[in-house]
Amino acid sequence: MNPEYQDLFSPLTLKNGVELKNRLVMAPMTNSSSNPDGTVTDAEVNYYARRSKGVSMVITATTYVIPSGKGFPNEFAADRDAMIPSLSKLAKAIQAQGAKAILQIFHAGKMSPTELVPDGDVVSASDVPANREGAAQPRSLREEEVEEIIEAFGETTRRAIEAGYDGVEIHGANGYLIQQFFSPHSNLREDRFGGSLEKRMTFPLAIVDKVQSVVAEHADDSFIVGYRFSPEEPETPGITMEETLHLVDVLADKNLDYLHVSLFDFFSKPRRGVEDLEKTRIAHLLETIGERVPLIGVGSIYTAEDAKLAFNTGVPLLALGRELVIDPDWVQKIAEGRESEIITEINKEKQEELVVPDPLWKNIINTPGWFPGV
Ligand SMILES: Cc1cc2nc3c(=O)[nH]c(=O)nc-3n(C[C@H](O)[C@H](O)[C@H](O)COP(=O)(O)O)c2cc1C
């Protein structure tokens, strides 16, 4: 290995004592390739297995905790015990290649397409539709329904434990229900789940508490719990960097095993809400978090040099999404000193060799600008 990249391969011990073999993680990526009943397909399992050899952790695509939270066609399910064998199959395939398997869990809230949820009943913190064409009109959740969803996050965590996962990641990012509760744009509630910044944190923090209490009851200390968040929203009002730093400050004291920012550009800078807009979001986050909990950084890391520059910011862990679709051997190539052989654009002729299921492949090649090379 080129010594320049050696630090990416140093182990990291999480707070719960679990050792990650290196600093490289597969980012969660929805693949829309499961069966209509919510079970995983062989194509999907093979896609993960192909990418689980080099990284220390694989975070799965997001899975819904309750039927009203389904967000994508052919998304895999974790909302009922009958899904445990399917969930287990995926965990085993990842672990067999040497990576930790982390199940990402969510509720899509107002981002659910009407046709995917029971009775077309799309729900959110309040009745504010998403800012996008064709967005559904959501209904504001009643307080007891909010409690039910918190409970469902706990139940899905229990299923992840029973299915043999190494951990779960609470998906509080990308505009889905947890973020909708934190957002002053989406959350206009006047009960204990809305209003001030503190009150808008009630739902996210209640989910963290619920997940952790289920872990304490059903798993041992080695079970990993992470939390993913998006730093800012474009709307005004909307989540600002300042609000996120406040949330992160609270989360950092929650005894989580990691925090995970969601970004498409690792080096992006804040829009507003902090004095220094020239400092990257990652730098602001690291400053707030300090040594309390490891942060996973992510976003457009394609080459070994990109990874080195990102890692040099002091971020303890790096996630790769699109690049691991493009080159499943990315980590091994660096480990073997073959970083010059890394491929950074999708080769449209190589679906089979890359082991990518048909629906994900179609999405990639039909969405110009999403993946390099398309
Ligand atoms: C195909 C695709 C599906 C994604 N699905 C999810 C998801 O299910 N959950 C999530 O938190 N992020 C999801 N993301 C965001 C990625 O985790 C990641 O943050 C983003 O792709 C930027 O990293 P990259 O530049 O390494 O791809 C998805 C991204 C892509 C490209």
CSV table of C-alpha atoms and ligand atoms in Angstrom, one decimal:
chain,number,residue,atom,x,y,z
A,1,MET,CA,0.0,0.0,0.0
A,2,ASN,CA,1.1,3.5,-0.7
A,3,PRO,CA,1.9,4.9,2.8
A,4,GLU,CA,0.0,8.1,1.9
A,5,TYR,CA,-3.2,6.1,2.3
A,6,GLN,CA,-2.3,4.0,5.3
A,7,ASP,CA,-4.3,6.1,7.8
A,8,LEU,CA,-7.5,5.1,6.0
A,9,PHE,CA,-6.8,1.6,7.0
A,10,SER,CA,-6.2,2.1,10.7
A,11,PRO,CA,-8.8,0.5,12.9
A,12,LEU,CA,-11.2,2.6,14.9
A,13,THR,CA,-12.8,1.4,18.2
A,14,LEU,CA,-16.3,2.7,18.7
A,15,LYS,CA,-17.6,3.8,22.1
A,16,ASN,CA,-19.3,0.4,22.7
A,17,GLY,CA,-15.9,-1.3,22.2
A,18,VAL,CA,-16.5,-2.6,18.7
A,19,GLU,CA,-13.5,-2.3,16.4
A,20,LEU,CA,-14.0,-1.2,12.8
A,21,LYS,CA,-11.2,-2.6,10.7
A,22,ASN,CA,-10.8,0.6,8.7
A,23,ARG,CA,-12.2,4.1,8.1
A,24,LEU,CA,-14.2,3.3,5.0
A,25,VAL,CA,-17.9,2.7,5.0
A,26,MET,CA,-20.5,1.9,2.2
A,27,ALA,CA,-23.1,4.7,2.2
A,28,PRO,CA,-26.8,3.8,2.3
A,29,MET,CA,-28.3,3.6,-1.2
A,30,THR,CA,-31.8,2.8,-2.1
A,31,ASN,CA,-31.9,0.3,-5.0
A,32,SER,CA,-35.6,-0.3,-5.5
A,33,SER,CA,-34.9,-3.9,-6.3
A,34,SER,CA,-36.8,-5.9,-3.7
A,35,ASN,CA,-39.8,-8.2,-4.2
A,36,PRO,CA,-43.3,-6.8,-4.1
A,37,ASP,CA,-43.8,-8.4,-0.7
A,38,GLY,CA,-40.9,-6.5,0.8
A,39,THR,CA,-38.4,-9.4,0.9
A,40,VAL,CA,-34.9,-8.9,-0.6
A,41,THR,CA,-34.1,-10.4,-4.0
A,42,ASP,CA,-31.0,-12.4,-4.9
A,43,ALA,CA,-29.9,-9.7,-7.2
A,44,GLU,CA,-30.0,-7.2,-4.4
A,45,VAL,CA,-28.1,-9.5,-2.0
A,46,ASN,CA,-25.5,-10.2,-4.6
A,47,TYR,CA,-25.0,-6.5,-5.2
A,48,TYR,CA,-24.2,-6.0,-1.5
A,49,ALA,CA,-22.0,-9.0,-1.3
A,50,ARG,CA,-19.9,-7.7,-4.2
A,51,ARG,CA,-19.3,-4.4,-2.3
A,52,SER,CA,-18.8,-5.7,1.3
A,53,LYS,CA,-15.2,-7.0,1.0
A,54,GLY,CA,-13.1,-3.9,1.5
A,55,VAL,CA,-15.2,-1.6,3.8
A,56,SER,CA,-15.5,-1.9,7.5
A,57,MET,CA,-19.3,-1.3,7.6
A,58,VAL,CA,-22.1,-1.5,5.0
A,59,ILE,CA,-25.1,0.7,5.7
A,60,THR,CA,-28.0,-0.8,3.8
A,61,ALA,CA,-30.6,1.1,1.8
A,62,THR,CA,-33.2,2.6,4.0
A,63,THR,CA,-36.1,0.3,5.1
A,64,TYR,CA,-39.5,1.4,6.5
A,65,VAL,CA,-40.6,0.7,10.0
A,66,ILE,CA,-44.4,0.9,9.5
A,67,PRO,CA,-46.5,0.6,6.3
A,68,SER,CA,-47.3,4.3,6.3
A,69,GLY,CA,-43.6,5.0,6.0
A,70,LYS,CA,-42.8,3.3,2.7
A,71,GLY,CA,-41.0,5.7,0.5
A,72,PHE,CA,-40.0,3.8,-2.7
A,73,PRO,CA,-41.3,1.2,-5.1
A,74,ASN,CA,-39.7,-2.2,-4.4
A,75,GLU,CA,-38.2,-1.0,-1.2
A,76,PHE,CA,-37.3,-3.8,1.2
A,77,ALA,CA,-39.4,-4.0,4.4
A,78,ALA,CA,-38.7,-4.2,8.1
A,79,ASP,CA,-42.2,-3.4,9.4
A,80,ARG,CA,-43.2,-6.9,10.5
A,81,ASP,CA,-41.7,-10.0,12.0
A,82,ALA,CA,-42.3,-12.0,8.8
A,83,MET,CA,-39.5,-10.0,7.2
A,84,ILE,CA,-36.9,-11.2,9.7
A,85,PRO,CA,-35.6,-14.1,7.5
A,86,SER,CA,-35.3,-11.7,4.5
A,87,LEU,CA,-33.5,-9.1,6.6
A,88,SER,CA,-31.2,-11.9,8.0
A,89,LYS,CA,-30.3,-13.0,4.5
A,90,LEU,CA,-29.0,-9.6,3.7
A,91,ALA,CA,-27.1,-9.2,7.0
A,92,LYS,CA,-25.4,-12.6,6.5
A,93,ALA,CA,-24.3,-11.8,2.9
A,94,ILE,CA,-22.6,-8.6,4.1
A,95,GLN,CA,-21.0,-10.1,7.1
A,96,ALA,CA,-19.7,-13.1,5.1
A,97,GLN,CA,-17.5,-10.7,3.2
A,98,GLY,CA,-16.1,-9.2,6.4
A,99,ALA,CA,-18.1,-6.0,6.9
A,100,LYS,CA,-20.4,-5.0,9.7
A,101,ALA,CA,-24.0,-4.9,8.5
A,102,ILE,CA,-26.0,-1.8,9.6
A,103,LEU,CA,-29.7,-1.6,8.8
A,104,GLN,CA,-30.9,2.0,7.9
A,105,ILE,CA,-34.4,2.6,9.3
A,106,PHE,CA,-36.9,5.3,8.4
A,107,HIS,CA,-40.3,6.6,7.8
A,108,ALA,CA,-40.7,8.6,4.6
A,109,GLY,CA,-43.5,10.9,5.9
A,110,LYS,CA,-44.7,13.3,3.3
A,111,MET,CA,-42.1,12.0,0.8
A,112,SER,CA,-44.2,8.7,0.4
A,113,PRO,CA,-45.8,8.4,-3.0
A,114,THR,CA,-49.6,8.1,-2.4
A,115,GLU,CA,-49.8,4.8,-4.2
A,116,LEU,CA,-47.3,3.1,-1.8
A,117,VAL,CA,-49.0,3.8,1.5
A,118,PRO,CA,-52.3,2.3,2.9
A,119,ASP,CA,-55.4,4.2,1.7
A,120,GLY,CA,-53.1,6.8,0.1
A,121,ASP,CA,-52.9,8.4,3.5
A,122,VAL,CA,-49.6,10.4,3.3
A,123,VAL,CA,-48.6,11.7,6.8
A,124,SER,CA,-46.2,14.2,8.2
A,125,ALA,CA,-45.5,16.5,11.2
A,126,SER,CA,-48.0,19.0,9.7
A,127,ASP,CA,-50.0,19.4,6.5
A,128,VAL,CA,-47.2,21.1,4.5
A,129,PRO,CA,-46.5,19.4,1.2
A,130,ALA,CA,-42.9,18.8,0.0
A,131,ASN,CA,-41.4,21.5,-2.2
A,132,ARG,CA,-41.4,19.5,-5.4
A,133,GLU,CA,-43.6,18.9,-8.4
A,134,GLY,CA,-46.5,16.5,-7.9
A,135,ALA,CA,-45.9,16.3,-4.1
A,136,ALA,CA,-48.7,14.6,-2.1
A,137,GLN,CA,-50.8,16.6,0.3
A,138,PRO,CA,-49.8,15.2,3.7
A,139,ARG,CA,-52.0,14.9,6.8
A,140,SER,CA,-50.8,16.0,10.1
A,141,LEU,CA,-50.2,13.0,12.4
A,142,ARG,CA,-52.2,12.8,15.6
A,143,GLU,CA,-50.2,12.6,18.8
A,144,GLU,CA,-51.0,8.9,19.4
A,145,GLU,CA,-49.9,8.1,15.8
A,146,VAL,CA,-46.6,9.9,16.5
A,147,GLU,CA,-46.2,7.6,19.5
A,148,GLU,CA,-47.0,4.6,17.4
A,149,ILE,CA,-44.3,5.5,14.9
A,150,ILE,CA,-41.7,5.9,17.7
A,151,GLU,CA,-42.7,2.5,18.9
A,152,ALA,CA,-42.3,1.1,15.4
A,153,PHE,CA,-38.7,2.3,15.3
A,154,GLY,CA,-38.2,0.3,18.4
A,155,GLU,CA,-39.8,-2.8,16.9
A,156,THR,CA,-37.8,-2.6,13.8
A,157,THR,CA,-34.6,-2.3,15.9
A,158,ARG,CA,-35.6,-5.5,17.6
A,159,ARG,CA,-36.1,-7.2,14.2
A,160,ALA,CA,-32.6,-6.0,13.2
A,161,ILE,CA,-31.2,-7.6,16.3
A,162,GLU,CA,-33.1,-10.8,15.8
A,163,ALA,CA,-32.0,-10.8,12.1
A,164,GLY,CA,-28.3,-10.7,13.2
A,165,TYR,CA,-27.4,-7.1,12.2
A,166,ASP,CA,-24.4,-5.4,13.8
A,167,GLY,CA,-26.4,-2.2,14.2
A,168,VAL,CA,-29.0,0.2,13.0
A,169,GLU,CA,-28.7,3.7,11.6
A,170,ILE,CA,-31.6,6.1,12.3
A,171,HIS,CA,-32.3,7.9,9.1
A,172,GLY,CA,-32.9,11.5,10.2
A,173,ALA,CA,-31.8,13.0,6.9
A,174,ASN,CA,-32.8,13.7,3.3
A,175,GLY,CA,-36.2,15.3,4.1
A,176,TYR,CA,-37.9,12.2,5.5
A,177,LEU,CA,-40.2,12.1,8.6
A,178,ILE,CA,-37.6,12.6,11.3
A,179,GLN,CA,-36.2,15.6,9.5
A,180,GLN,CA,-39.8,16.8,8.9
A,181,PHE,CA,-40.3,17.0,12.6
A,182,PHE,CA,-37.0,18.9,13.1
A,183,SER,CA,-37.7,21.3,10.3
A,184,PRO,CA,-39.4,24.7,11.0
A,185,HIS,CA,-40.6,24.5,7.4
A,186,SER,CA,-42.5,21.2,7.7
A,187,ASN,CA,-43.4,21.2,11.4
A,188,LEU,CA,-46.0,23.8,12.4
A,189,ARG,CA,-47.3,21.8,15.4
A,190,GLU,CA,-48.2,23.4,18.6
A,191,ASP,CA,-48.1,20.3,20.8
A,192,ARG,CA,-45.0,18.9,22.5
A,193,PHE,CA,-43.6,17.8,19.1
A,194,GLY,CA,-43.4,21.3,17.6
A,195,GLY,CA,-42.8,25.0,18.2
A,196,SER,CA,-39.4,25.9,19.6
A,197,LEU,CA,-36.1,24.3,18.4
A,198,GLU,CA,-36.1,22.3,21.6
A,199,LYS,CA,-39.6,21.0,20.9
A,200,ARG,CA,-38.8,20.2,17.3
A,201,MET,CA,-36.1,17.9,18.6
A,202,THR,CA,-38.6,15.9,20.7
A,203,PHE,CA,-39.4,13.4,18.0
A,204,PRO,CA,-35.8,12.7,16.8
A,205,LEU,CA,-34.6,12.3,20.4
A,206,ALA,CA,-37.6,10.1,21.3
A,207,ILE,CA,-36.6,7.8,18.5
A,208,VAL,CA,-33.0,7.7,19.7
A,209,ASP,CA,-34.2,6.9,23.2
A,210,LYS,CA,-36.6,4.2,22.0
A,211,VAL,CA,-34.0,2.5,19.8
A,212,GLN,CA,-31.4,2.6,22.6
A,213,SER,CA,-33.9,1.1,25.1
A,214,VAL,CA,-34.7,-1.8,22.8
A,215,VAL,CA,-31.0,-2.4,22.3
A,216,ALA,CA,-30.4,-2.4,26.0
A,217,GLU,CA,-33.2,-5.0,26.4
A,218,HIS,CA,-32.5,-7.3,23.4
A,219,ALA,CA,-28.8,-6.9,22.4
A,220,ASP,CA,-25.4,-6.8,24.0
A,221,ASP,CA,-23.1,-3.8,24.1
A,222,SER,CA,-21.7,-4.6,20.7
A,223,PHE,CA,-24.8,-3.5,18.8
A,224,ILE,CA,-24.1,-0.2,17.0
A,225,VAL,CA,-26.5,2.7,16.9
A,226,GLY,CA,-25.9,5.6,14.5
A,227,TYR,CA,-27.8,8.6,13.5
A,228,ARG,CA,-27.9,10.4,10.1
A,229,PHE,CA,-28.9,14.0,9.5
A,230,SER,CA,-28.9,16.6,6.7
A,231,PRO,CA,-27.3,19.9,7.7
A,232,GLU,CA,-29.5,22.4,6.0
A,233,GLU,CA,-32.7,23.0,4.1
A,234,PRO,CA,-33.0,25.5,1.3
A,235,GLU,CA,-36.4,26.9,2.4
A,236,THR,CA,-36.9,29.9,4.7
A,237,PRO,CA,-37.9,29.1,7.3
A,238,GLY,CA,-35.9,25.8,7.1
A,239,ILE,CA,-33.2,24.0,9.0
A,240,THR,CA,-30.1,26.2,9.2
A,241,MET,CA,-26.5,25.2,10.0
A,242,GLU,CA,-26.9,26.8,13.4
A,243,GLU,CA,-29.9,24.6,14.3
A,244,THR,CA,-28.1,21.5,13.1
A,245,LEU,CA,-25.1,22.3,15.2
A,246,HIS,CA,-27.5,22.5,18.2
A,247,LEU,CA,-29.1,19.2,17.3
A,248,VAL,CA,-25.7,17.6,16.8
A,249,ASP,CA,-24.4,19.0,20.1
A,250,VAL,CA,-27.3,17.2,21.9
A,251,LEU,CA,-26.9,14.0,19.8
A,252,ALA,CA,-23.2,13.9,20.7
A,253,ASP,CA,-24.1,13.4,24.3
A,254,LYS,CA,-26.6,10.6,23.6
A,255,ASN,CA,-24.2,7.8,23.8
A,256,LEU,CA,-24.6,7.0,20.1
A,257,ASP,CA,-21.8,5.1,18.4
A,258,TYR,CA,-21.6,7.4,15.4
A,259,LEU,CA,-23.2,10.4,13.7
A,260,HIS,CA,-23.4,10.5,9.9
A,261,VAL,CA,-23.9,13.7,7.9
A,262,SER,CA,-25.7,13.4,4.5
A,263,LEU,CA,-23.9,15.5,1.8
A,264,PHE,CA,-23.4,15.2,-1.9
A,265,ASP,CA,-20.2,17.2,-1.6
A,266,PHE,CA,-17.9,16.5,1.3
A,267,PHE,CA,-16.3,20.0,1.1
A,268,SER,CA,-19.6,22.0,0.8
A,269,LYS,CA,-20.0,25.1,2.8
A,270,PRO,CA,-23.0,26.4,4.9
A,271,ARG,CA,-25.6,28.5,3.2
A,272,ARG,CA,-26.4,30.5,6.4
A,273,GLY,CA,-26.7,30.3,10.1
A,274,VAL,CA,-23.0,30.5,11.1
A,275,GLU,CA,-20.6,33.3,11.1
A,276,ASP,CA,-17.9,31.6,9.1
A,277,LEU,CA,-19.5,30.7,5.8
A,278,GLU,CA,-16.0,29.9,4.3
A,279,LYS,CA,-15.4,27.0,6.6
A,280,THR,CA,-16.9,23.7,5.4
A,281,ARG,CA,-20.0,22.1,7.0
A,282,ILE,CA,-17.8,19.2,8.0
A,283,ALA,CA,-15.3,21.6,9.8
A,284,HIS,CA,-18.2,23.2,11.7
A,285,LEU,CA,-19.6,19.8,12.7
A,286,LEU,CA,-16.2,18.5,13.8
A,287,GLU,CA,-15.7,21.6,15.9
A,288,THR,CA,-19.0,21.1,17.7
A,289,ILE,CA,-18.7,17.4,18.2
A,290,GLY,CA,-15.1,17.3,19.3
A,291,GLU,CA,-14.0,13.9,20.5
A,292,ARG,CA,-17.4,12.9,21.8
A,293,VAL,CA,-18.6,10.6,18.9
A,294,PRO,CA,-17.1,9.7,15.5
A,295,LEU,CA,-18.6,11.5,12.5
A,296,ILE,CA,-19.0,9.8,9.1
A,297,GLY,CA,-18.3,12.3,6.3
A,298,VAL,CA,-19.5,11.6,2.7
A,299,GLY,CA,-19.9,13.2,-0.7
A,300,SER,CA,-18.3,12.8,-4.1
A,301,ILE,CA,-15.2,10.9,-3.0
A,302,TYR,CA,-14.0,9.1,-6.1
A,303,THR,CA,-10.2,8.8,-6.0
A,304,ALA,CA,-7.8,7.8,-3.4
A,305,GLU,CA,-6.5,11.4,-3.4
A,306,ASP,CA,-10.1,12.6,-2.7
A,307,ALA,CA,-10.3,10.3,0.3
A,308,LYS,CA,-7.0,11.4,1.6
A,309,LEU,CA,-7.9,15.1,1.4
A,310,ALA,CA,-11.3,14.4,3.1
A,311,PHE,CA,-9.7,12.3,5.8
A,312,ASN,CA,-7.1,15.0,6.5
A,313,THR,CA,-9.9,17.3,7.7
A,314,GLY,CA,-9.9,15.1,10.8
A,315,VAL,CA,-13.2,13.2,10.1
A,316,PRO,CA,-12.8,9.8,11.6
A,317,LEU,CA,-14.9,7.8,9.0
A,318,LEU,CA,-15.6,8.2,5.3
A,319,ALA,CA,-18.6,6.8,3.5
A,320,LEU,CA,-18.7,6.1,-0.3
A,321,GLY,CA,-21.9,5.7,-2.2
A,322,ARG,CA,-21.8,6.1,-6.0
A,323,GLU,CA,-18.1,5.3,-6.2
A,324,LEU,CA,-18.7,1.8,-4.8
A,325,VAL,CA,-21.4,1.2,-7.4
A,326,ILE,CA,-18.9,2.3,-10.1
A,327,ASP,CA,-15.9,0.4,-8.7
A,328,PRO,CA,-16.8,-2.3,-6.2
A,329,ASP,CA,-13.0,-3.0,-5.7
A,330,TRP,CA,-12.2,0.6,-4.8
A,331,VAL,CA,-11.0,-0.2,-1.2
A,332,GLN,CA,-9.1,-3.3,-2.2
A,333,LYS,CA,-7.3,-1.4,-5.0
A,334,ILE,CA,-6.0,1.2,-2.5
A,335,ALA,CA,-5.1,-1.5,0.0
A,336,GLU,CA,-3.1,-3.3,-2.6
A,337,GLY,CA,-1.3,-0.2,-3.9
A,338,ARG,CA,-3.3,-0.3,-7.2
A,339,GLU,CA,-5.1,3.1,-6.7
A,340,SER,CA,-4.1,4.1,-10.3
A,341,GLU,CA,-6.5,1.3,-11.5
A,342,ILE,CA,-9.6,2.9,-9.8
A,343,ILE,CA,-12.4,3.5,-12.2
A,344,THR,CA,-14.4,6.8,-11.6
A,345,GLU,CA,-17.0,6.7,-14.3
A,346,ILE,CA,-19.8,4.2,-14.7
A,347,ASN,CA,-19.1,1.8,-17.6
A,348,LYS,CA,-22.5,1.4,-19.2
A,349,GLU,CA,-21.5,-1.9,-20.8
A,350,LYS,CA,-20.7,-3.6,-17.5
A,351,GLN,CA,-23.9,-4.0,-15.5
A,352,GLU,CA,-23.4,-7.8,-15.1
A,353,GLU,CA,-19.7,-7.5,-14.1
A,354,LEU,CA,-20.6,-4.7,-11.6
A,355,VAL,CA,-23.4,-6.9,-10.2
A,356,VAL,CA,-26.0,-4.1,-10.1
A,357,PRO,CA,-29.7,-5.1,-10.1
A,358,ASP,CA,-31.9,-4.0,-13.1
A,359,PRO,CA,-34.1,-1.3,-11.4
A,360,LEU,CA,-31.0,0.5,-9.9
A,361,TRP,CA,-29.1,0.2,-13.2
A,362,LYS,CA,-32.1,1.6,-15.1
A,363,ASN,CA,-32.3,4.5,-12.6
A,364,ILE,CA,-28.6,5.2,-13.0
A,365,ILE,CA,-28.5,5.2,-16.8
A,366,ASN,CA,-31.7,7.1,-17.2
A,367,THR,CA,-30.8,10.0,-14.9
A,368,PRO,CA,-28.2,12.2,-16.6
A,369,GLY,CA,-25.7,13.9,-14.3
A,370,TRP,CA,-26.5,11.6,-11.3
A,371,PHE,CA,-23.5,9.3,-11.7
A,372,PRO,CA,-20.2,10.3,-13.4
A,373,GLY,CA,-20.2,8.8,-16.9
A,374,VAL,CA,-23.9,9.2,-17.5
B,1,LIG,C1,-28.7,5.6,-5.7
B,1,LIG,C2,-28.7,6.3,-4.4
B,1,LIG,C3,-29.6,6.0,-3.4
B,1,LIG,C4,-29.5,6.6,-2.2
B,1,LIG,N1,-30.3,6.2,-1.1
B,1,LIG,C5,-30.1,6.6,0.1
B,1,LIG,C6,-30.8,6.0,1.2
B,1,LIG,O1,-31.5,5.1,1.1
B,1,LIG,N2,-30.5,6.5,2.5
B,1,LIG,C7,-29.7,7.6,2.7
B,1,LIG,O2,-29.5,8.0,3.8
B,1,LIG,N3,-29.0,8.2,1.6
B,1,LIG,C8,-29.2,7.7,0.4
B,1,LIG,N4,-28.4,8.2,-0.7
B,1,LIG,C9,-27.4,9.2,-0.4
B,1,LIG,C10,-26.0,8.5,-0.2
B,1,LIG,O3,-26.0,7.8,1.0
B,1,LIG,C11,-24.9,9.5,-0.2
B,1,LIG,O4,-25.0,10.4,0.9
B,1,LIG,C12,-24.7,10.3,-1.5
B,1,LIG,O5,-24.8,9.4,-2.6
B,1,LIG,C13,-23.4,11.1,-1.6
B,1,LIG,O6,-22.3,10.2,-1.5
B,1,LIG,P1,-21.5,9.7,-2.8
B,1,LIG,O7,-21.1,11.0,-3.5
B,1,LIG,O8,-20.4,8.9,-2.2
B,1,LIG,O9,-22.4,9.0,-3.7
B,1,LIG,C14,-28.6,7.6,-1.9
B,1,LIG,C15,-27.7,8.0,-3.0
B,1,LIG,C16,-27.7,7.4,-4.2
B,1,LIG,C17,-26.7,7.8,-5.3
